[in-house]
Amino acid sequence: QVQLVESGGGAVQAGGSVRLSCVSSGYTYSTYCFGWFRQAPGKGREGVAAIDNDGSATYADSVKGRFTMSIDKDKKTVYLEMNNLKPEDSAIYQCGARPWGCWVGVVMDYWGEGTEVTVSS
C-alpha cells in the first residue's frame, strides 16, 4: 500500500515562501509519479503541479512562475517550493501518486492527508 505523508505547511505573509515535502513509501516500481493538489474552504480540489517519472513538471496557470515541483528519488520525496505567495493560495495541500503518467490535475490513485498553508495579506 502506497503511503504519502506531507509536511511543511504553516502560516506566512503574502509575498513569502513555503516549501512542502511529501515522503512516499510502499511501492517498488520506479515509474511512480506524483502531483500536488489544493483545496480551499468551500472550493473543489485543484491540481497545482505534477511531476512525471522523467522529471518533467507541469503546473496550473495560477501558479506558473511562482511554484516549483521537484523530486528526490533516492529519498522518495517530492517537494513543492512556493514563492510570492498570495492570500488566494491558502488551502489544504495534498500530495498524490499514481503508477505512471502524471500531469497537472490528473486523478491520483493514492493520497496523503494534507498540510495546511495560510497566507495572510
mmCIF file of C-alpha atoms in Angstrom:
data_model
loop_
_atom_site.group_PDB
_atom_site.id
_atom_site.type_symbol
_atom_site.label_atom_id
_atom_site.label_comp_id
_atom_site.label_asym_id
_atom_site.label_seq_id
_atom_site.Cartn_x
_atom_site.Cartn_y
_atom_site.Cartn_z
ATOM 1 C CA GLN A 1 0.000 0.000 0.000
ATOM 2 C CA VAL A 2 1.421 3.342 -1.064
ATOM 3 C CA GLN A 3 1.634 5.879 1.738
ATOM 4 C CA LEU A 4 2.207 9.603 1.411
ATOM 5 C CA VAL A 5 2.996 11.987 4.249
ATOM 6 C CA GLU A 6 3.075 15.730 3.696
ATOM 7 C CA SER A 7 4.797 18.331 5.829
ATOM 8 C CA GLY A 8 5.940 21.930 5.714
ATOM 9 C CA GLY A 9 2.672 23.826 5.846
ATOM 10 C CA GLY A 10 2.124 26.825 8.056
ATOM 11 C CA ALA A 11 1.228 30.486 8.179
ATOM 12 C CA VAL A 12 3.060 33.020 6.038
ATOM 13 C CA GLN A 13 2.557 36.588 4.916
ATOM 14 C CA ALA A 14 1.769 37.489 1.333
ATOM 15 C CA GLY A 15 4.924 37.568 -0.747
ATOM 16 C CA GLY A 16 6.571 34.938 1.416
ATOM 17 C CA SER A 17 7.717 31.413 0.628
ATOM 18 C CA VAL A 18 6.971 27.912 1.868
ATOM 19 C CA ARG A 19 8.385 24.538 0.888
ATOM 20 C CA LEU A 20 6.173 21.487 1.195
ATOM 21 C CA SER A 21 7.522 17.939 1.328
ATOM 22 C CA CYS A 22 5.821 14.627 0.618
ATOM 23 C CA VAL A 23 7.552 11.412 1.666
ATOM 24 C CA SER A 24 6.343 8.287 -0.104
ATOM 25 C CA SER A 25 6.643 4.606 0.757
ATOM 26 C CA GLY A 26 5.125 1.221 -0.007
ATOM 27 C CA TYR A 27 5.883 0.924 -3.716
ATOM 28 C CA THR A 28 8.699 -0.572 -5.756
ATOM 29 C CA TYR A 29 8.054 0.481 -9.340
ATOM 30 C CA SER A 30 10.288 3.331 -10.430
ATOM 31 C CA THR A 31 7.578 4.575 -12.772
ATOM 32 C CA TYR A 32 5.532 6.131 -9.989
ATOM 33 C CA CYS A 33 4.796 9.806 -10.447
ATOM 34 C CA PHE A 34 3.326 12.465 -8.202
ATOM 35 C CA GLY A 35 1.155 15.534 -8.024
ATOM 36 C CA TRP A 36 0.241 18.337 -5.661
ATOM 37 C CA PHE A 37 -3.351 19.419 -5.220
ATOM 38 C CA ARG A 38 -5.044 22.002 -3.032
ATOM 39 C CA GLN A 39 -8.481 22.611 -1.665
ATOM 40 C CA ALA A 40 -9.605 25.887 -0.168
ATOM 41 C CA PRO A 41 -12.690 26.143 2.078
ATOM 42 C CA GLY A 42 -15.851 25.941 0.005
ATOM 43 C CA LYS A 43 -13.985 25.088 -3.184
ATOM 44 C CA GLY A 44 -13.194 21.918 -5.096
ATOM 45 C CA ARG A 45 -9.835 20.185 -5.263
ATOM 46 C CA GLU A 46 -7.475 21.863 -7.730
ATOM 47 C CA GLY A 47 -4.406 20.379 -9.343
ATOM 48 C CA VAL A 48 -1.412 22.604 -8.674
ATOM 49 C CA ALA A 49 1.573 20.735 -10.105
ATOM 50 C CA ALA A 50 2.669 17.273 -11.168
ATOM 51 C CA ILE A 51 5.949 15.593 -11.947
ATOM 52 C CA ASP A 52 6.326 12.625 -14.226
ATOM 53 C CA ASN A 53 8.820 9.779 -13.980
ATOM 54 C CA ASP A 54 11.252 11.566 -16.300
ATOM 55 C CA GLY A 55 11.296 14.592 -14.005
ATOM 56 C CA SER A 56 9.213 16.809 -16.248
ATOM 57 C CA ALA A 57 6.803 19.026 -14.324
ATOM 58 C CA THR A 58 3.547 20.683 -15.301
ATOM 59 C CA TYR A 59 1.736 23.469 -13.457
ATOM 60 C CA ALA A 60 -1.613 25.148 -13.146
ATOM 61 C CA ASP A 61 -1.697 28.563 -14.799
ATOM 62 C CA SER A 62 -2.427 30.179 -11.448
ATOM 63 C CA VAL A 63 0.952 29.105 -10.020
ATOM 64 C CA LYS A 64 3.262 29.123 -13.046
ATOM 65 C CA GLY A 65 6.405 31.112 -12.362
ATOM 66 C CA ARG A 66 5.801 31.022 -8.590
ATOM 67 C CA PHE A 67 5.721 27.303 -7.686
ATOM 68 C CA THR A 68 8.322 24.666 -8.485
ATOM 69 C CA MET A 69 7.863 20.929 -8.023
ATOM 70 C CA SER A 70 10.850 18.643 -7.725
ATOM 71 C CA ILE A 71 11.649 15.056 -6.784
ATOM 72 C CA ASP A 72 14.446 13.300 -4.922
ATOM 73 C CA LYS A 73 14.078 9.689 -5.986
ATOM 74 C CA ASP A 74 16.691 8.433 -3.519
ATOM 75 C CA LYS A 75 14.687 9.903 -0.643
ATOM 76 C CA LYS A 76 11.340 9.061 -2.273
ATOM 77 C CA THR A 77 10.335 12.635 -1.560
ATOM 78 C CA VAL A 78 8.676 15.266 -3.697
ATOM 79 C CA TYR A 79 8.767 18.947 -2.928
ATOM 80 C CA LEU A 80 6.687 21.980 -3.771
ATOM 81 C CA GLU A 81 8.564 25.248 -3.467
ATOM 82 C CA MET A 82 6.040 28.062 -3.296
ATOM 83 C CA ASN A 83 7.230 31.635 -3.734
ATOM 84 C CA ASN A 84 5.494 35.003 -3.882
ATOM 85 C CA LEU A 85 2.522 33.541 -2.076
ATOM 86 C CA LYS A 86 -0.869 35.210 -2.285
ATOM 87 C CA PRO A 87 -3.855 35.001 0.069
ATOM 88 C CA GLU A 88 -5.695 33.002 -2.593
ATOM 89 C CA ASP A 89 -3.034 30.294 -2.266
ATOM 90 C CA SER A 90 -4.372 29.480 1.206
ATOM 91 C CA ALA A 91 -5.611 25.878 1.202
ATOM 92 C CA ILE A 92 -5.023 22.315 2.339
ATOM 93 C CA TYR A 93 -2.271 20.959 0.085
ATOM 94 C CA GLN A 94 -2.294 17.241 -0.669
ATOM 95 C CA CYS A 95 0.224 15.014 -2.339
ATOM 96 C CA GLY A 96 -0.961 12.292 -4.710
ATOM 97 C CA ALA A 97 0.670 9.375 -6.529
ATOM 98 C CA ARG A 98 -0.101 7.009 -9.383
ATOM 99 C CA PRO A 99 1.887 4.243 -11.111
ATOM 100 C CA TRP A 100 2.576 6.224 -14.336
ATOM 101 C CA GLY A 101 1.572 9.183 -16.434
ATOM 102 C CA CYS A 102 1.341 12.340 -14.328
ATOM 103 C CA TRP A 103 0.324 15.795 -15.488
ATOM 104 C CA VAL A 104 -1.246 18.622 -13.536
ATOM 105 C CA GLY A 105 -4.743 17.735 -12.378
ATOM 106 C CA VAL A 106 -4.759 14.072 -13.403
ATOM 107 C CA VAL A 107 -6.595 11.887 -10.909
ATOM 108 C CA MET A 108 -4.274 10.143 -8.483
ATOM 109 C CA ASP A 109 -4.601 6.642 -7.060
ATOM 110 C CA TYR A 110 -3.135 7.414 -3.664
ATOM 111 C CA TRP A 111 -3.412 10.460 -1.417
ATOM 112 C CA GLY A 112 -1.785 11.919 1.658
ATOM 113 C CA GLU A 113 -3.706 13.585 4.450
ATOM 114 C CA GLY A 114 -2.587 17.069 3.511
ATOM 115 C CA THR A 115 -0.873 20.035 5.099
ATOM 116 C CA GLU A 116 -2.396 23.471 5.537
ATOM 117 C CA VAL A 117 -0.958 26.676 4.157
ATOM 118 C CA THR A 118 -2.382 30.010 5.269
ATOM 119 C CA VAL A 119 -1.300 33.211 3.560
ATOM 120 C CA SER A 120 -2.220 36.487 5.218
ATOM 121 C CA SER A 121 -2.372 39.818 3.452
#
